């Protein structure tokens, strides 16, 4: 993919146990020519993804990070700059769920999800802004969700955080456009990851009935959208949300 050779990409939430969107983004950006920082709360999970990437002859670094903690995020970016000398791409993929109905949801369940899924993205964007502005180039991708568009019972915290990413994306895109930094979001629909494997057959059947294409998506299909938005093919795209959902929100 044009324009990605030797670019440095940070992908958060990239070491989740089981194949997920972060791992797919990391591997596909690597295949496109990027040097990738695989960031995860659990270092061992990040190292496992790095092992896959380096086995294919590419360069990658594992990093432990708590995206809800400013000091941890700043340490991740500093380590990236020390190792590679620049930060060209940030993929904010780290996210958690703490599902519950509104009347039963605890304050801690609300705070945990907003701190990781929304504040975490804000902290990571803030940390890479200075080096990107200095080099007058960069690309930030926020992984949101169609739940931020349509909502979902039992996920008021998750849907609120993902909807917040749309506004965050547009606001920061306006701030950074004059410095050559593009900011976009990707909103996945139902994707076949570790987060969805526990669904019952009945639930999966109900989900498929709502998707015009009649199937769930793959992590690689989200990775492909991310690679496109980071490439020169998307050089005139900023402040946008690319929905990848099989037609669910159509």
Short mmCIF file of C-alpha atoms in Angstrom, two decimals:
data_model
loop_
_atom_site.label_atom_id
_atom_site.label_comp_id
_atom_site.label_asym_id
_atom_site.label_seq_id
_atom_site.Cartn_x
_atom_site.Cartn_y
_atom_site.Cartn_z
CA UNK A 1 0.00 0.00 0.00
CA UNK A 2 1.51 3.25 -1.11
CA UNK A 3 3.19 5.58 1.35
CA UNK A 4 3.52 3.17 4.28
CA UNK A 5 7.05 1.85 3.75
CA UNK A 6 9.12 2.38 6.93
CA UNK A 7 6.37 4.36 8.66
CA UNK A 8 6.14 3.86 12.42
CA UNK A 9 2.74 2.77 13.71
CA UNK A 10 1.50 2.40 17.28
CA UNK A 11 -1.48 0.07 17.71
CA UNK A 12 -3.11 -0.06 21.15
CA UNK A 13 -5.15 -3.00 22.37
CA UNK A 14 -3.12 -5.11 19.98
CA UNK A 15 -2.31 -8.06 22.21
CA UNK A 16 -5.72 -9.32 23.29
CA UNK A 17 -5.82 -13.07 23.89
CA UNK A 18 -7.27 -14.67 20.75
CA UNK A 19 -7.23 -13.00 17.36
CA UNK A 20 -8.65 -9.50 17.47
CA UNK A 21 -8.82 -6.26 15.55
CA UNK A 22 -5.63 -4.87 17.11
CA UNK A 23 -3.58 -7.89 16.10
CA UNK A 24 -5.00 -7.81 12.57
CA UNK A 25 -4.20 -4.10 12.25
CA UNK A 26 -0.67 -4.67 13.53
CA UNK A 27 0.05 -7.52 11.14
CA UNK A 28 -1.51 -5.81 8.12
CA UNK A 29 0.26 -2.50 8.72
CA UNK A 30 3.47 -4.49 9.05
CA UNK A 31 2.79 -6.28 5.76
CA UNK A 32 2.26 -2.87 4.15
CA UNK A 33 5.76 -1.81 5.22
CA UNK A 34 5.29 -0.26 8.65
CA UNK A 35 7.42 -0.76 11.72
CA UNK A 36 4.86 -1.50 14.41
CA UNK A 37 4.67 -0.89 18.14
CA UNK A 38 2.31 -3.55 19.47
CA UNK A 39 0.84 -2.06 22.64
CA UNK A 40 -1.19 -4.01 25.17
CA UNK A 41 -1.96 -3.94 28.88
CA UNK A 42 -0.43 -7.44 29.05
CA UNK A 43 3.14 -7.48 27.74
CA UNK A 44 3.17 -11.22 27.05
CA UNK A 45 0.22 -10.86 24.68
CA UNK A 46 1.98 -8.04 22.82
CA UNK A 47 5.16 -10.10 22.58
CA UNK A 48 3.22 -12.98 21.01
CA UNK A 49 2.01 -10.67 18.22
CA UNK A 50 5.52 -9.25 17.76
CA UNK A 51 6.82 -12.81 17.36
CA UNK A 52 4.40 -13.37 14.46
CA UNK A 53 5.42 -10.12 12.79
CA UNK A 54 9.17 -10.61 13.16
CA UNK A 55 8.87 -14.22 11.94
CA UNK A 56 7.69 -12.71 8.67
CA UNK A 57 10.83 -10.58 8.47
CA UNK A 58 9.33 -7.27 9.61
CA UNK A 59 10.28 -5.02 12.52
CA UNK A 60 8.09 -4.63 15.61
CA UNK A 61 8.32 -3.80 19.29
CA UNK A 62 6.13 -4.91 22.19
CA UNK A 63 5.02 -2.37 24.75
CA UNK A 64 2.94 -2.62 27.92
CA UNK A 65 0.54 0.29 28.34
CA UNK A 66 -2.48 1.32 30.38
CA UNK A 67 -4.14 3.79 28.03
CA UNK A 68 -6.21 5.28 30.86
CA UNK A 69 -3.02 6.44 32.59
CA UNK A 70 -1.26 9.52 31.16
CA UNK A 71 2.19 8.56 32.46
CA UNK A 72 1.92 5.08 30.94
CA UNK A 73 0.85 6.52 27.59
CA UNK A 74 3.67 9.07 27.56
CA UNK A 75 6.15 6.30 28.37
CA UNK A 76 4.86 4.28 25.39
CA UNK A 77 5.34 7.19 23.00
CA UNK A 78 8.80 7.99 24.42
CA UNK A 79 9.85 4.36 23.98
CA UNK A 80 8.61 4.47 20.38
CA UNK A 81 10.58 7.63 19.62
CA UNK A 82 13.70 6.18 21.28
CA UNK A 83 13.49 3.00 19.22
CA UNK A 84 12.28 4.28 15.85
CA UNK A 85 12.77 8.06 15.89
CA UNK A 86 9.24 9.02 14.84
CA UNK A 87 5.54 8.28 15.23
CA UNK A 88 3.66 8.35 11.93
CA UNK A 89 0.51 6.38 12.71
CA UNK A 90 -1.60 5.86 15.83
CA UNK A 91 -4.41 3.31 15.90
CA UNK A 92 -6.53 3.74 19.03
CA UNK A 93 -7.99 0.27 19.36
CA UNK A 94 -7.81 -0.40 23.12
CA UNK A 95 -11.26 -1.03 24.53
CA UNK A 96 -13.16 -2.93 27.19
CA UNK A 97 -16.76 -3.80 27.98
CA UNK A 98 -18.52 -3.80 31.33
CA UNK A 99 -22.07 -4.51 30.20
CA UNK A 100 -25.08 -4.03 32.42
CA UNK A 101 -28.54 -2.51 32.27
CA UNK A 102 -28.67 1.15 33.25
CA UNK A 103 -30.45 0.53 36.56
CA UNK A 104 -27.88 -2.09 37.55
CA UNK A 105 -24.72 -0.47 36.16
CA UNK A 106 -22.29 0.63 38.84
CA UNK A 107 -20.39 3.88 38.73
CA UNK A 108 -17.16 1.92 38.45
CA UNK A 109 -18.48 0.02 35.40
CA UNK A 110 -19.28 3.35 33.75
CA UNK A 111 -15.94 4.92 34.68
CA UNK A 112 -13.80 1.95 33.62
CA UNK A 113 -15.26 1.89 30.11
CA UNK A 114 -15.16 5.65 29.57
CA UNK A 115 -11.61 5.86 30.98
CA UNK A 116 -10.28 3.18 28.63
CA UNK A 117 -12.39 3.60 25.50
CA UNK A 118 -12.66 7.39 25.32
CA UNK A 119 -10.20 9.01 27.70
CA UNK A 120 -7.58 6.47 26.62
CA UNK A 121 -7.91 7.50 22.99
CA UNK A 122 -7.70 11.18 24.00
CA UNK A 123 -4.53 10.58 26.03
CA UNK A 124 -2.86 8.68 23.19
CA UNK A 125 -3.78 11.35 20.64
CA UNK A 126 -2.47 14.07 22.94
CA UNK A 127 0.82 12.20 23.41
CA UNK A 128 1.54 11.83 19.67
CA UNK A 129 0.36 15.29 18.65
CA UNK A 130 3.62 17.12 19.33
CA UNK A 131 5.91 14.78 17.33
CA UNK A 132 3.39 14.58 14.48
CA UNK A 133 2.98 18.36 14.32
CA UNK A 134 6.75 18.78 14.40
CA UNK A 135 7.22 16.48 11.41
CA UNK A 136 4.10 18.00 9.78
CA UNK A 137 2.63 14.62 8.97
CA UNK A 138 0.79 11.82 10.66
CA UNK A 139 -2.34 9.70 10.69
CA UNK A 140 -4.58 8.84 13.63
CA UNK A 141 -7.31 6.18 13.44
CA UNK A 142 -9.85 5.77 16.24
CA UNK A 143 -11.58 2.39 16.35
CA UNK A 144 -15.16 3.18 17.31
CA UNK A 145 -18.22 0.94 16.85
CA UNK A 146 -21.63 0.93 15.21
CA UNK A 147 -22.94 0.80 18.78
CA UNK A 148 -21.97 4.45 18.97
CA UNK A 149 -24.43 5.04 16.12
CA UNK A 150 -27.39 2.80 16.99
CA UNK A 151 -26.88 2.14 20.71
CA UNK A 152 -27.39 -1.21 22.43
CA UNK A 153 -29.34 -2.25 25.50
CA UNK A 154 -26.98 -3.05 28.36
CA UNK A 155 -24.14 -1.05 26.83
CA UNK A 156 -24.90 2.57 27.71
CA UNK A 157 -21.29 3.01 28.85
CA UNK A 158 -19.74 1.37 25.78
CA UNK A 159 -22.06 3.09 23.28
CA UNK A 160 -21.46 6.47 24.95
CA UNK A 161 -17.69 6.06 24.75
CA UNK A 162 -17.80 4.93 21.12
CA UNK A 163 -20.14 7.79 20.17
CA UNK A 164 -17.76 10.17 21.92
CA UNK A 165 -14.98 9.02 19.61
CA UNK A 166 -16.87 10.45 16.63
CA UNK A 167 -16.84 13.94 18.12
CA UNK A 168 -13.25 13.56 19.30
CA UNK A 169 -12.19 12.49 15.81
CA UNK A 170 -13.80 15.48 14.10
CA UNK A 171 -12.55 18.02 16.66
CA UNK A 172 -8.93 16.88 16.57
CA UNK A 173 -9.06 16.53 12.77
CA UNK A 174 -9.93 20.24 12.58
CA UNK A 175 -7.13 21.14 15.01
CA UNK A 176 -4.39 19.20 13.23
CA UNK A 177 -5.29 19.45 9.53
CA UNK A 178 -3.14 22.53 8.93
CA UNK A 179 -0.10 20.58 10.18
CA UNK A 180 -0.63 17.71 7.77
CA UNK A 181 -2.05 15.31 10.35
CA UNK A 182 -5.19 13.40 9.38
CA UNK A 183 -7.64 11.95 11.92
CA UNK A 184 -10.36 9.44 11.03
CA UNK A 185 -12.47 6.77 12.70
CA UNK A 186 -13.48 3.25 11.75
CA UNK A 187 -16.78 1.90 13.08
CA UNK A 188 -16.87 -1.90 12.97
CA UNK A 189 -20.13 -3.82 13.08
CA UNK A 190 -20.29 -7.38 14.39
CA UNK A 191 -16.77 -8.76 14.01
CA UNK A 192 -15.65 -12.33 14.70
CA UNK A 193 -13.25 -11.76 17.60
CA UNK A 194 -12.64 -13.09 21.09
CA UNK A 195 -15.20 -10.56 22.37
CA UNK A 196 -17.98 -12.20 20.33
CA UNK A 197 -17.11 -15.91 20.51
CA UNK A 198 -19.10 -16.40 23.71
CA UNK A 199 -22.39 -15.45 22.04
CA UNK A 200 -24.97 -18.24 22.00
CA UNK A 201 -26.13 -19.73 18.70
CA UNK A 202 -29.49 -18.04 19.22
CA UNK A 203 -27.86 -14.64 19.68
CA UNK A 204 -25.62 -15.10 16.65
CA UNK A 205 -28.67 -16.05 14.59
CA UNK A 206 -30.51 -12.90 15.67
CA UNK A 207 -27.48 -10.79 14.81
CA UNK A 208 -27.11 -12.32 11.34
CA UNK A 209 -30.76 -11.60 10.58
CA UNK A 210 -30.01 -7.87 10.98
CA UNK A 211 -26.98 -7.84 8.65
CA UNK A 212 -27.85 -7.46 4.95
CA UNK A 213 -24.67 -9.25 3.85
CA UNK A 214 -25.69 -12.19 6.05
CA UNK A 215 -22.42 -12.73 7.89
CA UNK A 216 -20.20 -11.27 10.58
CA UNK A 217 -17.02 -9.46 9.60
CA UNK A 218 -13.43 -10.50 10.13
CA UNK A 219 -10.68 -8.61 11.98
CA UNK A 220 -8.78 -8.47 8.69
CA UNK A 221 -11.61 -6.52 7.06
CA UNK A 222 -11.24 -3.85 9.75
CA UNK A 223 -7.46 -3.99 9.32
CA UNK A 224 -7.87 -3.38 5.59
CA UNK A 225 -9.94 -0.26 6.29
CA UNK A 226 -7.28 1.00 8.69
CA UNK A 227 -4.45 0.37 6.21
CA UNK A 228 -6.38 2.23 3.51
CA UNK A 229 -7.02 5.27 5.74
CA UNK A 230 -3.34 5.39 6.71
CA UNK A 231 -2.14 5.19 3.11
CA UNK A 232 -1.59 7.87 0.49
CA UNK A 233 -4.78 6.64 -1.20
CA UNK A 234 -6.67 8.39 1.61
CA UNK A 235 -4.56 11.57 1.60
CA UNK A 236 -7.64 13.77 1.12
CA UNK A 237 -9.74 12.12 3.84
CA UNK A 238 -9.88 13.52 7.36
CA UNK A 239 -12.50 13.92 10.06
CA UNK A 240 -14.54 11.02 8.68
CA UNK A 241 -15.95 7.75 10.00
CA UNK A 242 -15.71 4.67 7.79
CA UNK A 243 -18.45 2.21 8.79
CA UNK A 244 -17.56 -1.45 8.15
CA UNK A 245 -20.65 -3.38 9.18
CA UNK A 246 -22.06 -5.44 6.30
CA UNK A 247 -24.90 -2.95 5.94
CA UNK A 248 -26.17 -3.24 9.54
CA UNK A 249 -26.66 0.51 10.03
CA UNK A 250 -27.77 1.18 6.47
#
